[in-house]
Amino acid sequence: MRKKNLELKTTNNQVDTSTQTPIEIALKIDENGMTTASQLYSFLELHPAHFSDWCRRNIKNNKFATKNIDYFPFTVESERNKPKNPKPRIDYKLTSDFAKKLLMTMEIMRAMNNPCNILSDDKIQHLYKYLMENI
Protein backbone atom coordinates (compact mmCIF):
# COMPACT_ATOMS: atom_id res chain seq x y z
CA MET A 1 0.00 0.00 0.00
CA ARG A 2 1.39 3.37 -1.00
CA LYS A 3 1.12 6.33 1.34
CA LYS A 4 -0.80 9.26 0.01
CA ASN A 5 1.49 12.23 -0.57
CA LEU A 6 0.66 14.98 1.91
CA GLU A 7 -0.09 18.24 0.13
CA LEU A 8 1.21 21.16 2.16
CA LYS A 9 0.63 24.55 0.63
CA THR A 10 1.04 27.95 2.14
CA THR A 11 -1.98 30.17 2.05
CA ASN A 12 -2.35 33.91 1.84
CA ASN A 13 -5.19 33.92 4.37
CA GLN A 14 -4.96 36.39 7.19
CA VAL A 15 -4.33 34.72 10.54
CA ASP A 16 -6.08 36.03 13.65
CA THR A 17 -3.13 37.01 15.83
CA SER A 18 -5.25 38.09 18.81
CA THR A 19 -4.91 34.64 20.38
CA GLN A 20 -1.25 34.09 19.45
CA THR A 21 1.78 34.67 21.63
CA PRO A 22 4.41 37.17 20.43
CA ILE A 23 6.70 34.32 19.43
CA GLU A 24 3.93 32.68 17.37
CA ILE A 25 3.40 35.97 15.56
CA ALA A 26 7.15 36.38 14.95
CA LEU A 27 7.41 32.82 13.58
CA LYS A 28 4.34 33.43 11.39
CA ILE A 29 2.45 30.43 12.73
CA ASP A 30 -0.44 29.86 10.32
CA GLU A 31 -4.09 28.94 10.92
CA ASN A 32 -3.09 25.25 11.03
CA GLY A 33 -0.54 25.83 13.80
CA MET A 34 2.42 25.45 11.43
CA THR A 35 5.43 27.44 10.29
CA THR A 36 8.34 26.57 8.00
CA ALA A 37 11.94 25.72 8.77
CA SER A 38 13.03 28.58 6.51
CA GLN A 39 10.91 31.02 8.54
CA LEU A 40 12.42 29.78 11.82
CA TYR A 41 15.91 29.87 10.32
CA SER A 42 15.38 33.45 9.16
CA PHE A 43 14.06 34.43 12.60
CA LEU A 44 17.22 32.99 14.18
CA GLU A 45 19.28 35.17 11.79
CA LEU A 46 21.55 32.31 10.76
CA HIS A 47 23.68 32.36 7.60
CA PRO A 48 21.54 31.39 4.57
CA ALA A 49 24.26 29.20 3.05
CA HIS A 50 23.99 26.69 5.91
CA PHE A 51 20.22 26.12 5.79
CA SER A 52 20.40 22.55 4.42
CA ASP A 53 22.98 21.46 6.99
CA TRP A 54 20.99 23.08 9.79
CA CYS A 55 17.83 21.25 8.68
CA ARG A 56 19.64 17.94 8.50
CA ARG A 57 21.13 18.35 12.00
CA ASN A 58 18.16 19.88 13.77
CA ILE A 59 15.15 18.44 11.97
CA LYS A 60 15.88 15.27 9.96
CA ASN A 61 18.38 13.82 12.45
CA ASN A 62 16.58 15.04 15.56
CA LYS A 63 15.94 11.96 17.68
CA PHE A 64 13.10 13.75 19.47
CA ALA A 65 11.18 14.60 16.29
CA THR A 66 9.07 12.37 14.09
CA LYS A 67 8.56 12.85 10.37
CA ASN A 68 4.92 13.51 9.42
CA ILE A 69 4.09 14.30 13.04
CA ASP A 70 6.47 17.10 14.09
CA TYR A 71 7.68 18.08 10.63
CA PHE A 72 6.61 17.58 7.03
CA PRO A 73 9.20 17.88 4.22
CA PHE A 74 8.14 19.54 0.98
CA THR A 75 9.77 20.81 -2.21
CA VAL A 76 9.72 24.56 -2.62
CA GLU A 77 7.30 25.08 -5.52
CA SER A 78 9.25 27.91 -7.15
CA GLU A 79 12.25 25.60 -7.54
CA ARG A 80 10.46 22.44 -8.59
CA ASN A 81 10.67 22.79 -12.38
CA LYS A 82 13.73 24.94 -12.94
CA PRO A 83 15.76 23.42 -15.79
CA LYS A 84 19.16 24.21 -14.27
CA ASN A 85 18.19 23.02 -10.81
CA PRO A 86 18.56 19.23 -10.65
CA LYS A 87 18.03 19.23 -6.88
CA PRO A 88 15.27 21.64 -5.81
CA ARG A 89 15.33 23.03 -2.29
CA ILE A 90 13.53 21.09 0.41
CA ASP A 91 11.84 22.98 3.22
CA TYR A 92 9.89 21.66 6.17
CA LYS A 93 6.52 22.52 7.65
CA LEU A 94 6.99 22.48 11.43
CA THR A 95 4.33 22.18 14.09
CA SER A 96 4.14 25.16 16.39
CA ASP A 97 5.33 23.09 19.37
CA PHE A 98 8.31 21.65 17.50
CA ALA A 99 9.30 25.07 16.14
CA LYS A 100 9.18 26.56 19.64
CA LYS A 101 11.31 23.73 21.05
CA LEU A 102 13.88 24.23 18.30
CA LEU A 103 13.87 27.97 18.93
CA MET A 104 14.36 27.50 22.66
CA THR A 105 17.19 25.01 22.08
CA MET A 106 18.94 27.29 19.59
CA GLU A 107 18.65 30.37 21.83
CA ILE A 108 20.03 28.53 24.88
CA MET A 109 22.91 27.14 22.79
CA ARG A 110 23.62 30.60 21.40
CA ALA A 111 23.70 32.12 24.89
CA MET A 112 25.94 29.37 26.25
CA ASN A 113 28.40 29.62 23.34
CA ASN A 114 28.75 33.39 23.43
CA PRO A 115 32.23 34.12 24.85
CA CYS A 116 31.14 37.64 25.84
CA ASN A 117 28.30 36.27 27.90
CA ILE A 118 29.35 34.51 31.07
CA LEU A 119 26.26 32.64 32.17
CA SER A 120 25.80 31.48 35.71
CA ASP A 121 23.42 28.67 36.51
CA ASP A 122 20.95 31.30 37.74
CA LYS A 123 21.07 33.12 34.39
CA ILE A 124 20.57 29.87 32.47
CA GLN A 125 17.60 28.98 34.67
CA HIS A 126 16.17 32.48 34.23
CA LEU A 127 16.56 32.25 30.43
CA TYR A 128 14.95 28.81 30.41
CA LYS A 129 12.04 30.03 32.58
CA TYR A 130 11.56 33.10 30.37
CA LEU A 131 11.52 31.01 27.20
CA MET A 132 9.10 28.46 28.68
CA GLU A 133 6.69 31.21 29.76
CA ASN A 134 6.86 33.10 26.48
CA ILE A 135 6.85 30.29 23.97
Coordinates of C-alpha atoms in Angstrom, one line a residue:
M1 CA 0.0 0.0 0.0
R2 CA 1.4 3.4 -1.0
K3 CA 1.1 6.3 1.3
K4 CA -0.8 9.3 0.0
N5 CA 1.5 12.2 -0.6
L6 CA 0.7 15.0 1.9
E7 CA -0.1 18.2 0.1
L8 CA 1.2 21.2 2.2
K9 CA 0.6 24.6 0.6
T10 CA 1.0 27.9 2.1
T11 CA -2.0 30.2 2.0
N12 CA -2.3 33.9 1.8
N13 CA -5.2 33.9 4.4
Q14 CA -5.0 36.4 7.2
V15 CA -4.3 34.7 10.5
D16 CA -6.1 36.0 13.6
T17 CA -3.1 37.0 15.8
S18 CA -5.2 38.1 18.8
T19 CA -4.9 34.6 20.4
Q20 CA -1.3 34.1 19.4
T21 CA 1.8 34.7 21.6
P22 CA 4.4 37.2 20.4
I23 CA 6.7 34.3 19.4
E24 CA 3.9 32.7 17.4
I25 CA 3.4 36.0 15.6
A26 CA 7.1 36.4 14.9
L27 CA 7.4 32.8 13.6
K28 CA 4.3 33.4 11.4
I29 CA 2.4 30.4 12.7
D30 CA -0.4 29.9 10.3
E31 CA -4.1 28.9 10.9
N32 CA -3.1 25.3 11.0
G33 CA -0.5 25.8 13.8
M34 CA 2.4 25.4 11.4
T35 CA 5.4 27.4 10.3
T36 CA 8.3 26.6 8.0
A37 CA 11.9 25.7 8.8
S38 CA 13.0 28.6 6.5
Q39 CA 10.9 31.0 8.5
L40 CA 12.4 29.8 11.8
Y41 CA 15.9 29.9 10.3
S42 CA 15.4 33.4 9.2
F43 CA 14.1 34.4 12.6
L44 CA 17.2 33.0 14.2
E45 CA 19.3 35.2 11.8
L46 CA 21.5 32.3 10.8
H47 CA 23.7 32.4 7.6
P48 CA 21.5 31.4 4.6
A49 CA 24.3 29.2 3.1
H50 CA 24.0 26.7 5.9
F51 CA 20.2 26.1 5.8
S52 CA 20.4 22.5 4.4
D53 CA 23.0 21.5 7.0
W54 CA 21.0 23.1 9.8
C55 CA 17.8 21.2 8.7
R56 CA 19.6 17.9 8.5
R57 CA 21.1 18.3 12.0
N58 CA 18.2 19.9 13.8
I59 CA 15.1 18.4 12.0
K60 CA 15.9 15.3 10.0
N61 CA 18.4 13.8 12.5
N62 CA 16.6 15.0 15.6
K63 CA 15.9 12.0 17.7
F64 CA 13.1 13.7 19.5
A65 CA 11.2 14.6 16.3
T66 CA 9.1 12.4 14.1
K67 CA 8.6 12.9 10.4
N68 CA 4.9 13.5 9.4
I69 CA 4.1 14.3 13.0
D70 CA 6.5 17.1 14.1
Y71 CA 7.7 18.1 10.6
F72 CA 6.6 17.6 7.0
P73 CA 9.2 17.9 4.2
F74 CA 8.1 19.5 1.0
T75 CA 9.8 20.8 -2.2
V76 CA 9.7 24.6 -2.6
E77 CA 7.3 25.1 -5.5
S78 CA 9.2 27.9 -7.2
E79 CA 12.3 25.6 -7.5
R80 CA 10.5 22.4 -8.6
N81 CA 10.7 22.8 -12.4
K82 CA 13.7 24.9 -12.9
P83 CA 15.8 23.4 -15.8
K84 CA 19.2 24.2 -14.3
N85 CA 18.2 23.0 -10.8
P86 CA 18.6 19.2 -10.6
K87 CA 18.0 19.2 -6.9
P88 CA 15.3 21.6 -5.8
R89 CA 15.3 23.0 -2.3
I90 CA 13.5 21.1 0.4
D91 CA 11.8 23.0 3.2
Y92 CA 9.9 21.7 6.2
K93 CA 6.5 22.5 7.7
L94 CA 7.0 22.5 11.4
T95 CA 4.3 22.2 14.1
S96 CA 4.1 25.2 16.4
D97 CA 5.3 23.1 19.4
F98 CA 8.3 21.7 17.5
A99 CA 9.3 25.1 16.1
K100 CA 9.2 26.6 19.6
K101 CA 11.3 23.7 21.1
L102 CA 13.9 24.2 18.3
L103 CA 13.9 28.0 18.9
M104 CA 14.4 27.5 22.7
T105 CA 17.2 25.0 22.1
M106 CA 18.9 27.3 19.6
E107 CA 18.7 30.4 21.8
I108 CA 20.0 28.5 24.9
M109 CA 22.9 27.1 22.8
R110 CA 23.6 30.6 21.4
A111 CA 23.7 32.1 24.9
M112 CA 25.9 29.4 26.2
N113 CA 28.4 29.6 23.3
N114 CA 28.7 33.4 23.4
P115 CA 32.2 34.1 24.9
C116 CA 31.1 37.6 25.8
N117 CA 28.3 36.3 27.9
I118 CA 29.3 34.5 31.1
L119 CA 26.3 32.6 32.2
S120 CA 25.8 31.5 35.7
D121 CA 23.4 28.7 36.5
D122 CA 20.9 31.3 37.7
K123 CA 21.1 33.1 34.4
I124 CA 20.6 29.9 32.5
Q125 CA 17.6 29.0 34.7
H126 CA 16.2 32.5 34.2
L127 CA 16.6 32.2 30.4
Y128 CA 14.9 28.8 30.4
K129 CA 12.0 30.0 32.6
Y130 CA 11.6 33.1 30.4
L131 CA 11.5 31.0 27.2
M132 CA 9.1 28.5 28.7
E133 CA 6.7 31.2 29.8
N134 CA 6.9 33.1 26.5
I135 CA 6.8 30.3 24.0

